[in-house]
Amino acid sequence: MSAEKTPVRGPAELVLVSAIARRFYLDGRSKIEIGEEFGLSRFKVARALETARESGIVRIDIRLPTRLDAELSDRLRDTFGLRRAIVVAAAEDPAHTRQQLGTVAADLLGEIVTPDDVLGLAWGRTLQVMGAELTRLPRCTTVQLNGVLSARTDGAGSVETVRRAAQLSGGPAYPVYAPLILPDAATAATLRADPGIAAAFAHFDRLTTAVVAIGGWDEHSSTVYQSIDPALRERCAALGVRAEMSAQLFDADGAQVRTELDDRVLSVSAAQLRRVPEVVAVAGGEHKTEAIAVMLRTGLISTLVTDSAVARGLLD
């Protein structure tokens, strides 16, 4: 039995195939239009396009901008059942990775936010970058999801991010001019009754998209950890806290851990986030891999924007 040989194609056929491919791939013409021009059936046009690919006349090369990793993004989305996963290339400099994450997150918001959405924005260093990089938003309502950790922010932090988003969209803004963590429950309750803060909190149940950050439970991964007293840190650790998101605490299994901190923070709750149709988490850095894995177990996140080092850690 002789091996099947690839048919020898003459120059006339190759020129014809090339012309058909050019019409289809570069000019955007339909197979019917091409068939009419060359006096061929639609089937023969399709066969010519197949020949163009097989012979190397046409090479299909799928490329994304170098900062995006399509393969890791797809694997991450599929493995964790996410609506979207967007993975950027990790850089040696954490600040550069943070800049990349913030820029991509800003582009994502411009893509997925629709007119009349209620957009909630949390605090985080990467989310501050995102706010600065925003260039477009449709008209929507923008709400600050939690108070400010003033000792850890540059400028006005999340307040400025909310104001910038509102300026771009032309919609109303509901900032929270108050700290995230209060010294006691009574002070927190008093501030929640403030008309401006109450107006922001009233929108939490109307959110259609929320953008949040993720922290671990150590001094390198969490600003919340650094902002509470050592005794409370130890009690939280003893209760199994491994991650936090908007000052909501979670154990290794992704179950919420209730502590006295719940009554002292000005923040959207985990229960409210669970009702939001689209929760976008933006978090990177290998030191946050465990915390991000915890938050994926909660089922709260629908879209994750992270870096390639974290993605590989999660998949491994």
mmCIF file of C-alpha atoms in Angstrom, residues 105-306:
data_model
loop_
_atom_site.group_PDB
_atom_site.id
_atom_site.type_symbol
_atom_site.label_atom_id
_atom_site.label_comp_id
_atom_site.label_asym_id
_atom_site.label_seq_id
_atom_site.Cartn_x
_atom_site.Cartn_y
_atom_site.Cartn_z
ATOM 1 C CA ALA A 105 -8.764 46.321 34.911
ATOM 2 C CA ALA A 106 -9.496 49.865 33.730
ATOM 3 C CA ASP A 107 -9.829 48.641 30.142
ATOM 4 C CA LEU A 108 -12.099 45.819 31.335
ATOM 5 C CA LEU A 109 -14.475 48.224 33.079
ATOM 6 C CA GLY A 110 -14.715 50.285 29.914
ATOM 7 C CA GLU A 111 -15.674 47.074 28.128
ATOM 8 C CA ILE A 112 -18.207 45.455 30.497
ATOM 9 C CA VAL A 113 -19.969 48.331 32.282
ATOM 10 C CA THR A 114 -23.208 49.235 30.531
ATOM 11 C CA PRO A 115 -25.383 52.367 30.693
ATOM 12 C CA ASP A 116 -27.386 52.725 33.916
ATOM 13 C CA ASP A 117 -25.270 50.147 35.788
ATOM 14 C CA VAL A 118 -24.554 50.716 39.476
ATOM 15 C CA LEU A 119 -20.780 50.326 39.756
ATOM 16 C CA GLY A 120 -19.187 49.724 43.155
ATOM 17 C CA LEU A 121 -15.479 50.379 43.713
ATOM 18 C CA ALA A 122 -13.523 49.119 46.707
ATOM 19 C CA TRP A 123 -10.167 50.275 48.067
ATOM 20 C CA GLY A 124 -6.797 48.823 47.113
ATOM 21 C CA ARG A 125 -3.453 49.994 45.732
ATOM 22 C CA THR A 126 -4.066 48.223 42.423
ATOM 23 C CA LEU A 127 -7.573 49.667 42.276
ATOM 24 C CA GLN A 128 -6.084 53.132 42.719
ATOM 25 C CA VAL A 129 -3.994 52.465 39.615
ATOM 26 C CA MET A 130 -7.134 51.277 37.858
ATOM 27 C CA GLY A 131 -8.918 54.503 38.735
ATOM 28 C CA ALA A 132 -6.068 56.598 37.390
ATOM 29 C CA GLU A 133 -5.998 54.585 34.151
ATOM 30 C CA LEU A 134 -9.725 54.766 33.414
ATOM 31 C CA THR A 135 -10.393 56.438 30.072
ATOM 32 C CA ARG A 136 -14.024 55.561 29.286
ATOM 33 C CA LEU A 137 -17.217 54.556 31.035
ATOM 34 C CA PRO A 138 -20.845 54.779 29.954
ATOM 35 C CA ARG A 139 -23.193 56.830 32.092
ATOM 36 C CA CYS A 140 -23.651 54.913 35.328
ATOM 37 C CA THR A 141 -23.916 55.374 39.077
ATOM 38 C CA THR A 142 -20.615 54.969 40.955
ATOM 39 C CA VAL A 143 -20.553 53.935 44.616
ATOM 40 C CA GLN A 144 -17.655 53.605 47.054
ATOM 41 C CA LEU A 145 -17.838 50.157 48.678
ATOM 42 C CA ASN A 146 -15.884 50.887 51.839
ATOM 43 C CA GLY A 147 -14.248 53.567 53.871
ATOM 44 C CA VAL A 148 -10.653 54.669 53.485
ATOM 45 C CA LEU A 149 -7.482 53.410 55.113
ATOM 46 C CA SER A 150 -6.008 56.898 55.024
ATOM 47 C CA ALA A 151 -2.601 55.893 56.358
ATOM 48 C CA ARG A 152 -2.121 53.540 53.413
ATOM 49 C CA THR A 153 -3.392 55.556 50.468
ATOM 50 C CA ASP A 154 -1.862 57.972 48.042
ATOM 51 C CA GLY A 155 -3.981 61.075 47.686
ATOM 52 C CA ALA A 156 -7.655 60.554 48.411
ATOM 53 C CA GLY A 157 -7.592 56.829 47.601
ATOM 54 C CA SER A 158 -10.915 55.253 46.822
ATOM 55 C CA VAL A 159 -12.745 58.581 47.111
ATOM 56 C CA GLU A 160 -10.703 59.932 44.206
ATOM 57 C CA THR A 161 -11.251 56.717 42.221
ATOM 58 C CA VAL A 162 -15.018 57.055 42.617
ATOM 59 C CA ARG A 163 -14.950 60.735 41.696
ATOM 60 C CA ARG A 164 -12.852 60.068 38.587
ATOM 61 C CA ALA A 165 -15.138 57.246 37.452
ATOM 62 C CA ALA A 166 -18.168 59.492 37.907
ATOM 63 C CA GLN A 167 -16.488 62.322 36.012
ATOM 64 C CA LEU A 168 -15.815 59.998 33.058
ATOM 65 C CA SER A 169 -19.307 58.506 33.024
ATOM 66 C CA GLY A 170 -21.221 61.681 33.768
ATOM 67 C CA GLY A 171 -23.331 59.800 36.297
ATOM 68 C CA PRO A 172 -23.900 60.391 40.031
ATOM 69 C CA ALA A 173 -21.232 59.479 42.601
ATOM 70 C CA TYR A 174 -21.631 58.260 46.173
ATOM 71 C CA PRO A 175 -18.249 58.498 47.949
ATOM 72 C CA VAL A 176 -17.688 57.545 51.589
ATOM 73 C CA TYR A 177 -15.763 60.257 53.436
ATOM 74 C CA ALA A 178 -14.911 58.150 56.476
ATOM 75 C CA PRO A 179 -12.373 55.570 57.675
ATOM 76 C CA LEU A 180 -12.791 51.885 56.877
ATOM 77 C CA ILE A 181 -12.095 50.757 60.449
ATOM 78 C CA LEU A 182 -13.525 52.595 63.447
ATOM 79 C CA PRO A 183 -12.359 52.273 67.063
ATOM 80 C CA ASP A 184 -15.655 50.766 68.242
ATOM 81 C CA ALA A 185 -19.081 49.622 67.069
ATOM 82 C CA ALA A 186 -20.865 52.710 68.437
ATOM 83 C CA THR A 187 -18.737 55.100 66.370
ATOM 84 C CA ALA A 188 -19.284 52.975 63.269
ATOM 85 C CA ALA A 189 -23.054 52.982 63.828
ATOM 86 C CA THR A 190 -23.068 56.763 64.219
ATOM 87 C CA LEU A 191 -21.202 57.237 60.947
ATOM 88 C CA ARG A 192 -23.486 54.820 59.095
ATOM 89 C CA ALA A 193 -26.356 57.130 60.012
ATOM 90 C CA ASP A 194 -24.623 60.129 58.435
ATOM 91 C CA PRO A 195 -26.765 61.174 55.416
ATOM 92 C CA GLY A 196 -23.890 61.042 52.914
ATOM 93 C CA ILE A 197 -22.636 57.639 54.062
ATOM 94 C CA ALA A 198 -26.176 56.272 54.375
ATOM 95 C CA ALA A 199 -26.846 57.311 50.769
ATOM 96 C CA ALA A 200 -23.837 55.282 49.585
ATOM 97 C CA PHE A 201 -24.824 52.260 51.711
ATOM 98 C CA ALA A 202 -28.362 52.410 50.302
ATOM 99 C CA HIS A 203 -26.934 51.598 46.872
ATOM 100 C CA PHE A 204 -25.181 48.398 47.986
ATOM 101 C CA ASP A 205 -28.304 46.334 47.312
ATOM 102 C CA ARG A 206 -28.602 47.858 43.825
ATOM 103 C CA LEU A 207 -25.087 47.053 42.626
ATOM 104 C CA THR A 208 -24.759 45.454 39.209
ATOM 105 C CA THR A 209 -20.930 45.411 39.089
ATOM 106 C CA ALA A 210 -18.497 45.501 42.013
ATOM 107 C CA VAL A 211 -14.711 45.778 41.761
ATOM 108 C CA VAL A 212 -12.821 44.498 44.802
ATOM 109 C CA ALA A 213 -9.314 43.778 46.041
ATOM 110 C CA ILE A 214 -8.101 40.708 47.948
ATOM 111 C CA GLY A 215 -5.782 40.534 50.938
ATOM 112 C CA GLY A 216 -4.179 37.693 52.862
ATOM 113 C CA TRP A 217 -3.892 37.609 56.629
ATOM 114 C CA ASP A 218 -0.370 38.851 57.301
ATOM 115 C CA GLU A 219 1.465 42.145 57.355
ATOM 116 C CA HIS A 220 2.576 41.857 53.723
ATOM 117 C CA SER A 221 -0.770 40.969 52.147
ATOM 118 C CA SER A 222 -3.410 42.897 54.075
ATOM 119 C CA THR A 223 -3.817 46.537 55.016
ATOM 120 C CA VAL A 224 -6.679 45.510 57.314
ATOM 121 C CA TYR A 225 -4.286 43.235 59.227
ATOM 122 C CA GLN A 226 -1.906 46.147 59.728
ATOM 123 C CA SER A 227 -4.689 48.475 60.879
ATOM 124 C CA ILE A 228 -5.989 46.495 63.864
ATOM 125 C CA ASP A 229 -4.400 45.803 67.221
ATOM 126 C CA PRO A 230 -2.221 42.710 67.754
ATOM 127 C CA ALA A 231 -4.744 41.057 70.079
ATOM 128 C CA LEU A 232 -7.480 41.132 67.429
ATOM 129 C CA ARG A 233 -5.040 39.869 64.804
ATOM 130 C CA GLU A 234 -4.272 36.871 66.992
ATOM 131 C CA ARG A 235 -7.953 36.151 67.658
ATOM 132 C CA CYS A 236 -8.649 36.249 63.932
ATOM 133 C CA ALA A 237 -5.727 33.942 63.230
ATOM 134 C CA ALA A 238 -6.960 31.544 65.922
ATOM 135 C CA LEU A 239 -10.364 31.496 64.199
ATOM 136 C CA GLY A 240 -8.640 30.407 60.995
ATOM 137 C CA VAL A 241 -8.738 33.660 58.998
ATOM 138 C CA ARG A 242 -6.662 33.300 55.819
ATOM 139 C CA ALA A 243 -8.018 36.037 53.550
ATOM 140 C CA GLU A 244 -9.996 39.278 53.521
ATOM 141 C CA MET A 245 -11.979 41.209 50.970
ATOM 142 C CA SER A 246 -13.461 44.599 51.840
ATOM 143 C CA ALA A 247 -12.754 43.831 55.519
ATOM 144 C CA GLN A 248 -14.829 40.639 55.304
ATOM 145 C CA LEU A 249 -12.814 37.722 56.719
ATOM 146 C CA PHE A 250 -12.652 34.135 55.403
ATOM 147 C CA ASP A 251 -11.050 30.849 56.458
ATOM 148 C CA ALA A 252 -9.116 28.400 54.278
ATOM 149 C CA ASP A 253 -12.322 26.739 53.069
ATOM 150 C CA GLY A 254 -13.805 30.059 51.940
ATOM 151 C CA ALA A 255 -16.295 30.277 54.809
ATOM 152 C CA GLN A 256 -16.854 33.713 56.326
ATOM 153 C CA VAL A 257 -15.410 34.235 59.806
ATOM 154 C CA ARG A 258 -17.431 36.519 62.078
ATOM 155 C CA THR A 259 -15.545 38.731 64.536
ATOM 156 C CA GLU A 260 -15.988 41.992 66.419
ATOM 157 C CA LEU A 261 -14.419 43.709 63.398
ATOM 158 C CA ASP A 262 -17.707 43.283 61.495
ATOM 159 C CA ASP A 263 -19.369 45.932 63.661
ATOM 160 C CA ARG A 264 -16.444 48.345 63.409
ATOM 161 C CA VAL A 265 -16.076 48.637 59.636
ATOM 162 C CA LEU A 266 -17.776 50.786 57.028
ATOM 163 C CA SER A 267 -18.000 48.381 54.125
ATOM 164 C CA VAL A 268 -20.231 46.404 51.812
ATOM 165 C CA SER A 269 -20.982 42.989 53.345
ATOM 166 C CA ALA A 270 -20.203 39.576 51.902
ATOM 167 C CA ALA A 271 -23.945 38.859 51.751
ATOM 168 C CA GLN A 272 -24.479 41.978 49.636
ATOM 169 C CA LEU A 273 -21.592 41.087 47.337
ATOM 170 C CA ARG A 274 -23.078 37.630 46.820
ATOM 171 C CA ARG A 275 -26.154 39.243 45.260
ATOM 172 C CA VAL A 276 -24.142 41.353 42.795
ATOM 173 C CA PRO A 277 -24.338 39.924 39.245
ATOM 174 C CA GLU A 278 -20.700 40.788 38.432
ATOM 175 C CA VAL A 279 -17.932 40.823 41.055
ATOM 176 C CA VAL A 280 -14.518 41.602 39.580
ATOM 177 C CA ALA A 281 -11.538 40.818 41.825
ATOM 178 C CA VAL A 282 -8.255 42.499 40.904
ATOM 179 C CA ALA A 283 -5.305 41.018 42.803
ATOM 180 C CA GLY A 284 -1.765 39.913 42.048
ATOM 181 C CA GLY A 285 1.592 39.063 43.584
ATOM 182 C CA GLU A 286 2.703 35.541 44.519
ATOM 183 C CA HIS A 287 2.332 36.341 48.224
ATOM 184 C CA LYS A 288 -1.429 36.622 47.634
ATOM 185 C CA THR A 289 -1.856 33.276 45.874
ATOM 186 C CA GLU A 290 -3.303 31.501 48.903
ATOM 187 C CA ALA A 291 -5.676 34.377 49.680
ATOM 188 C CA ILE A 292 -6.908 34.488 46.086
ATOM 189 C CA ALA A 293 -7.469 30.715 46.178
ATOM 190 C CA VAL A 294 -9.528 31.172 49.361
ATOM 191 C CA MET A 295 -11.675 33.853 47.767
ATOM 192 C CA LEU A 296 -12.268 31.694 44.694
ATOM 193 C CA ARG A 297 -13.672 29.037 47.042
ATOM 194 C CA THR A 298 -16.234 31.495 48.399
ATOM 195 C CA GLY A 299 -18.080 31.671 45.089
ATOM 196 C CA LEU A 300 -18.239 35.461 45.395
ATOM 197 C CA ILE A 301 -16.009 36.196 42.403
ATOM 198 C CA SER A 302 -17.232 36.041 38.818
ATOM 199 C CA THR A 303 -14.201 37.663 37.143
ATOM 200 C CA LEU A 304 -10.560 37.513 38.252
ATOM 201 C CA VAL A 305 -7.806 39.814 37.002
ATOM 202 C CA THR A 306 -4.432 38.523 38.177
#
